[in-house]
PDB file of C-alpha atoms in Angstrom:
ATOM      1  CA  MET A 201       8.210 -50.289 -77.288  1.00 51.00           C
ATOM      2  CA  LYS A 202       9.754 -46.892 -78.347  1.00 51.00           C
ATOM      3  CA  GLU A 203       6.228 -45.645 -79.030  1.00 57.00           C
ATOM      4  CA  LEU A 204       4.790 -46.637 -75.864  1.00 55.00           C
ATOM      5  CA  LEU A 205       7.560 -45.073 -73.719  1.00 56.00           C
ATOM      6  CA  LEU A 206       7.967 -42.102 -76.018  1.00 52.00           C
ATOM      7  CA  GLU A 207      11.838 -42.742 -76.045  1.00 57.00           C
ATOM      8  CA  LYS A 208      14.340 -42.528 -78.647  1.00 60.00           C
ATOM      9  CA  ASN A 209      16.850 -44.986 -77.685  1.00 63.00           C
ATOM     10  CA  ILE A 210      15.936 -48.324 -75.998  1.00 67.00           C
ATOM     11  CA  SER A 211      18.756 -50.708 -75.933  1.00 73.00           C
ATOM     12  CA  PRO A 212      19.233 -54.409 -74.796  1.00 76.00           C
ATOM     13  CA  LEU A 213      20.063 -55.321 -71.335  1.00 79.00           C
ATOM     14  CA  SER A 214      22.942 -53.679 -70.116  1.00 84.00           C
ATOM     15  CA  ALA A 215      25.667 -55.469 -68.159  1.00 86.00           C
ATOM     16  CA  SER A 216      24.210 -54.367 -64.973  1.00 86.00           C
ATOM     17  CA  LEU A 217      20.717 -55.797 -65.689  1.00 88.00           C
ATOM     18  CA  GLU A 218      22.513 -58.998 -66.909  1.00 90.00           C
ATOM     19  CA  LYS A 219      24.131 -59.241 -63.560  1.00 87.00           C
ATOM     20  CA  TYR A 220      20.716 -58.585 -61.847  1.00 86.00           C
ATOM     21  CA  ARG A 221      19.216 -61.425 -64.117  1.00 89.00           C
ATOM     22  CA  ASP A 222      21.855 -63.738 -63.267  1.00 90.00           C
ATOM     23  CA  LEU A 223      21.844 -63.068 -59.585  1.00 88.00           C
ATOM     24  CA  LEU A 224      18.193 -63.809 -59.412  1.00 89.00           C
ATOM     25  CA  SER A 225      18.199 -66.599 -62.143  1.00 92.00           C
ATOM     26  CA  ILE A 226      15.384 -64.983 -63.859  1.00 90.00           C
ATOM     27  CA  PRO A 227      14.173 -64.310 -67.609  1.00 91.00           C
ATOM     28  CA  ASP A 228      15.339 -60.990 -69.075  1.00 88.00           C
ATOM     29  CA  ASN A 229      11.865 -59.474 -69.192  1.00 87.00           C
ATOM     30  CA  GLU A 230      11.809 -59.841 -65.243  1.00 89.00           C
ATOM     31  CA  CYS A 231      14.765 -57.741 -64.677  1.00 88.00           C
ATOM     32  CA  ALA A 232      13.961 -54.687 -62.979  1.00 88.00           C
ATOM     33  CA  TYR A 233      16.700 -52.012 -62.771  1.00 90.00           C
ATOM     34  CA  TRP A 234      20.491 -51.443 -61.339  1.00 89.00           C
ATOM     35  CA  GLY A 235      22.211 -48.375 -60.146  1.00 88.00           C
ATOM     36  CA  GLU A 236      25.873 -47.820 -59.480  1.00 87.00           C
ATOM     37  CA  LYS A 237      28.102 -45.179 -58.515  1.00 87.00           C
ATOM     38  CA  THR A 238      30.711 -44.002 -60.769  1.00 88.00           C
ATOM     39  CA  GLU A 239      33.541 -41.476 -61.189  1.00 89.00           C
ATOM     40  CA  HIS A 240      33.848 -39.004 -64.184  1.00 88.00           C
ATOM     41  CA  SER A 241      36.128 -36.084 -64.337  1.00 91.00           C
ATOM     42  CA  GLU A 242      36.386 -36.083 -60.413  1.00 90.00           C
ATOM     43  CA  GLU A 243      32.708 -36.103 -60.280  1.00 90.00           C
ATOM     44  CA  SER A 244      30.326 -38.727 -58.604  1.00 88.00           C
ATOM     45  CA  TRP A 245      27.686 -40.057 -60.996  1.00 92.00           C
ATOM     46  CA  LEU A 246      24.969 -42.463 -60.716  1.00 90.00           C
ATOM     47  CA  ILE A 247      24.474 -44.606 -63.678  1.00 89.00           C
ATOM     48  CA  VAL A 248      20.697 -46.266 -63.595  1.00 91.00           C
ATOM     49  CA  ASP A 249      19.592 -48.900 -66.007  1.00 90.00           C
ATOM     50  CA  ILE A 250      16.086 -49.565 -66.245  1.00 90.00           C
ATOM     51  CA  ASN A 251      14.256 -52.562 -68.169  1.00 89.00           C
ATOM     52  CA  VAL A 252      11.302 -51.087 -69.883  1.00 84.00           C
ATOM     53  CA  GLY A 253      10.263 -54.399 -70.824  1.00 84.00           C
ATOM     54  CA  TYR A 254       9.348 -55.242 -67.266  1.00 87.00           C
ATOM     55  CA  PRO A 255       5.822 -56.672 -67.698  1.00 88.00           C
ATOM     56  CA  ARG A 256       4.042 -54.749 -64.928  1.00 90.00           C
ATOM     57  CA  LEU A 257       5.703 -51.623 -66.244  1.00 90.00           C
ATOM     58  CA  VAL A 258       4.319 -52.151 -69.695  1.00 88.00           C
ATOM     59  CA  GLU A 259       0.894 -53.095 -68.450  1.00 90.00           C
ATOM     60  CA  LEU A 260       0.803 -49.689 -66.324  1.00 91.00           C
ATOM     61  CA  LEU A 261       1.634 -47.730 -69.443  1.00 89.00           C
ATOM     62  CA  LYS A 262      -0.798 -49.489 -71.985  1.00 88.00           C
ATOM     63  CA  ALA A 263      -3.465 -48.903 -69.230  1.00 90.00           C
ATOM     64  CA  CYS A 264      -2.822 -45.023 -69.697  1.00 90.00           C
ATOM     65  CA  THR A 265      -5.144 -43.306 -72.108  1.00 89.00           C
ATOM     66  CA  THR A 266      -3.022 -40.418 -73.354  1.00 89.00           C
ATOM     67  CA  ALA A 267       0.532 -39.650 -73.869  1.00 85.00           C
ATOM     68  CA  GLU A 268       0.596 -37.237 -71.159  1.00 89.00           C
ATOM     69  CA  GLU A 269      -0.676 -39.956 -68.659  1.00 90.00           C
ATOM     70  CA  ARG A 270       2.108 -42.469 -69.554  1.00 88.00           C
ATOM     71  CA  ILE A 271       4.623 -39.772 -69.380  1.00 88.00           C
ATOM     72  CA  ARG A 272       3.410 -38.796 -65.845  1.00 90.00           C
ATOM     73  CA  MET A 273       3.431 -42.423 -64.915  1.00 91.00           C
ATOM     74  CA  LYS A 274       6.862 -43.340 -66.325  1.00 89.00           C
ATOM     75  CA  ASP A 275       8.257 -40.314 -64.706  1.00 91.00           C
ATOM     76  CA  ARG A 276       6.802 -41.280 -61.152  1.00 92.00           C
ATOM     77  CA  VAL A 277       8.224 -44.879 -61.604  1.00 93.00           C
ATOM     78  CA  VAL A 278      11.555 -43.595 -62.609  1.00 92.00           C
ATOM     79  CA  GLU A 279      11.575 -41.139 -59.745  1.00 92.00           C
ATOM     80  CA  ASP A 280      11.189 -43.912 -57.127  1.00 91.00           C
ATOM     81  CA  ILE A 281      13.855 -46.081 -59.030  1.00 92.00           C
ATOM     82  CA  VAL A 282      16.505 -43.401 -59.080  1.00 91.00           C
ATOM     83  CA  LEU A 283      15.909 -42.489 -55.392  1.00 87.00           C
ATOM     84  CA  ASP A 284      16.372 -46.271 -54.616  1.00 86.00           C
ATOM     85  CA  CYS A 285      19.635 -46.239 -56.608  1.00 86.00           C
ATOM     86  CA  TYR A 286      20.760 -42.957 -55.002  1.00 85.00           C
ATOM     87  CA  GLN A 287      20.205 -44.152 -51.383  1.00 78.00           C
ATOM     88  CA  HIS A 288      22.470 -47.291 -51.937  1.00 75.00           C
ATOM     89  CA  ALA A 289      25.175 -45.325 -53.790  1.00 74.00           C
ATOM     90  CA  PHE A 290      25.351 -41.928 -51.746  1.00 71.00           C
ATOM     91  CA  ARG A 291      24.657 -40.669 -48.144  1.00 66.00           C
ATOM     92  CA  LEU A 292      21.314 -39.159 -47.572  1.00 65.00           C
ATOM     93  CA  ASP A 293      21.833 -36.134 -44.991  1.00 65.00           C
ATOM     94  CA  ASP A 294      18.251 -36.603 -43.703  1.00 67.00           C
ATOM     95  CA  VAL A 295      18.446 -40.158 -42.744  1.00 65.00           C
ATOM     96  CA  PRO A 296      19.577 -41.526 -39.428  1.00 70.00           C
ATOM     97  CA  ASP A 297      23.070 -42.760 -39.268  1.00 71.00           C
ATOM     98  CA  SER A 298      21.855 -46.314 -38.112  1.00 73.00           C
ATOM     99  CA  VAL A 299      19.688 -46.855 -41.262  1.00 65.00           C
ATOM    100  CA  HIS A 300      22.512 -45.547 -43.509  1.00 61.00           C
ATOM    101  CA  GLU A 301      25.036 -47.899 -41.717  1.00 67.00           C
ATOM    102  CA  GLN A 302      22.616 -50.855 -42.454  1.00 65.00           C
ATOM    103  CA  VAL A 303      22.266 -50.031 -46.134  1.00 61.00           C
ATOM    104  CA  VAL A 304      26.061 -49.505 -46.707  1.00 60.00           C
ATOM    105  CA  THR A 305      27.094 -52.470 -44.485  1.00 59.00           C
ATOM    106  CA  GLU A 306      24.726 -54.853 -46.331  1.00 60.00           C
ATOM    107  CA  PRO A 307      25.762 -54.383 -50.223  1.00 61.00           C
ATOM    108  CA  GLU A 308      25.496 -58.098 -51.015  1.00 74.00           C
ATOM    109  CA  ASP A 309      24.221 -57.949 -54.732  1.00 78.00           C
ATOM    110  CA  LEU A 310      21.850 -60.870 -54.175  1.00 76.00           C
ATOM    111  CA  VAL A 311      20.018 -58.944 -51.302  1.00 77.00           C
ATOM    112  CA  ARG A 312      19.845 -55.828 -53.239  1.00 79.00           C
ATOM    113  CA  ALA A 313      18.778 -57.531 -56.326  1.00 80.00           C
ATOM    114  CA  SER A 314      15.945 -58.966 -53.889  1.00 80.00           C
ATOM    115  CA  GLU A 315      15.201 -55.333 -52.666  1.00 83.00           C
ATOM    116  CA  ILE A 316      14.920 -53.971 -56.159  1.00 84.00           C
ATOM    117  CA  CYS A 317      12.245 -56.562 -57.007  1.00 79.00           C
ATOM    118  CA  LEU A 318       9.965 -55.526 -54.196  1.00 81.00           C
ATOM    119  CA  ASN A 319      10.884 -51.853 -54.582  1.00 83.00           C
ATOM    120  CA  LEU A 320      10.068 -51.804 -58.446  1.00 85.00           C
ATOM    121  CA  ASP A 321       6.728 -53.500 -57.562  1.00 84.00           C
ATOM    122  CA  LYS A 322       5.927 -50.983 -54.763  1.00 87.00           C
ATOM    123  CA  SER A 323       6.721 -48.179 -57.189  1.00 87.00           C
ATOM    124  CA  ILE A 324       4.221 -49.708 -59.894  1.00 88.00           C
ATOM    125  CA  ARG A 325       1.566 -50.042 -57.602  1.00 87.00           C
ATOM    126  CA  MET A 326       1.897 -46.565 -56.013  1.00 88.00           C
ATOM    127  CA  ALA A 327       1.989 -45.154 -59.654  1.00 89.00           C
ATOM    128  CA  SER A 328      -1.330 -47.260 -60.368  1.00 87.00           C
ATOM    129  CA  ILE A 329      -2.886 -46.030 -57.298  1.00 87.00           C
ATOM    130  CA  GLU A 330      -2.212 -42.271 -58.421  1.00 87.00           C
ATOM    131  CA  ARG A 331      -3.237 -42.966 -61.870  1.00 87.00           C
ATOM    132  CA  LYS A 332      -6.701 -44.232 -60.835  1.00 84.00           C
ATOM    133  CA  MET A 333      -6.815 -41.346 -58.115  1.00 85.00           C
ATOM    134  CA  THR A 334      -6.360 -38.647 -60.865  1.00 82.00           C
ATOM    135  CA  ALA A 335      -8.779 -40.434 -63.415  1.00 73.00           C
ATOM    136  CA  LYS A 336     -11.650 -39.677 -61.102  1.00 66.00           C
TER     137      LYS A 336
END
């Protein structure tokens, strides 16, 4: 897996991904990602854990023909994941108040875990379409 992703450090599921797994009662490889806001030295941080063993993500990366293409696809999916986690943890100034209120007032973990599953699927589909379009 490290070679496929060109990453030095890949660790077992984090506590947040285990929480995701337990909420949806799914196997480890079907966990998607989880992000949480935290504070360090009076700064707000966003900690994002991504399951790089998610089968559709692995398929997407294996379909890439070059290391550069894999990096571009991985970065594309990670960008979508981080944005999703960010919008659940922080206020986006260019989003209408009513939308932000809905996201903040519905923080139930099971609902969020279900949204994450759909969001990752969408991100992978969009990255796959982008990959096919740039290959032409």
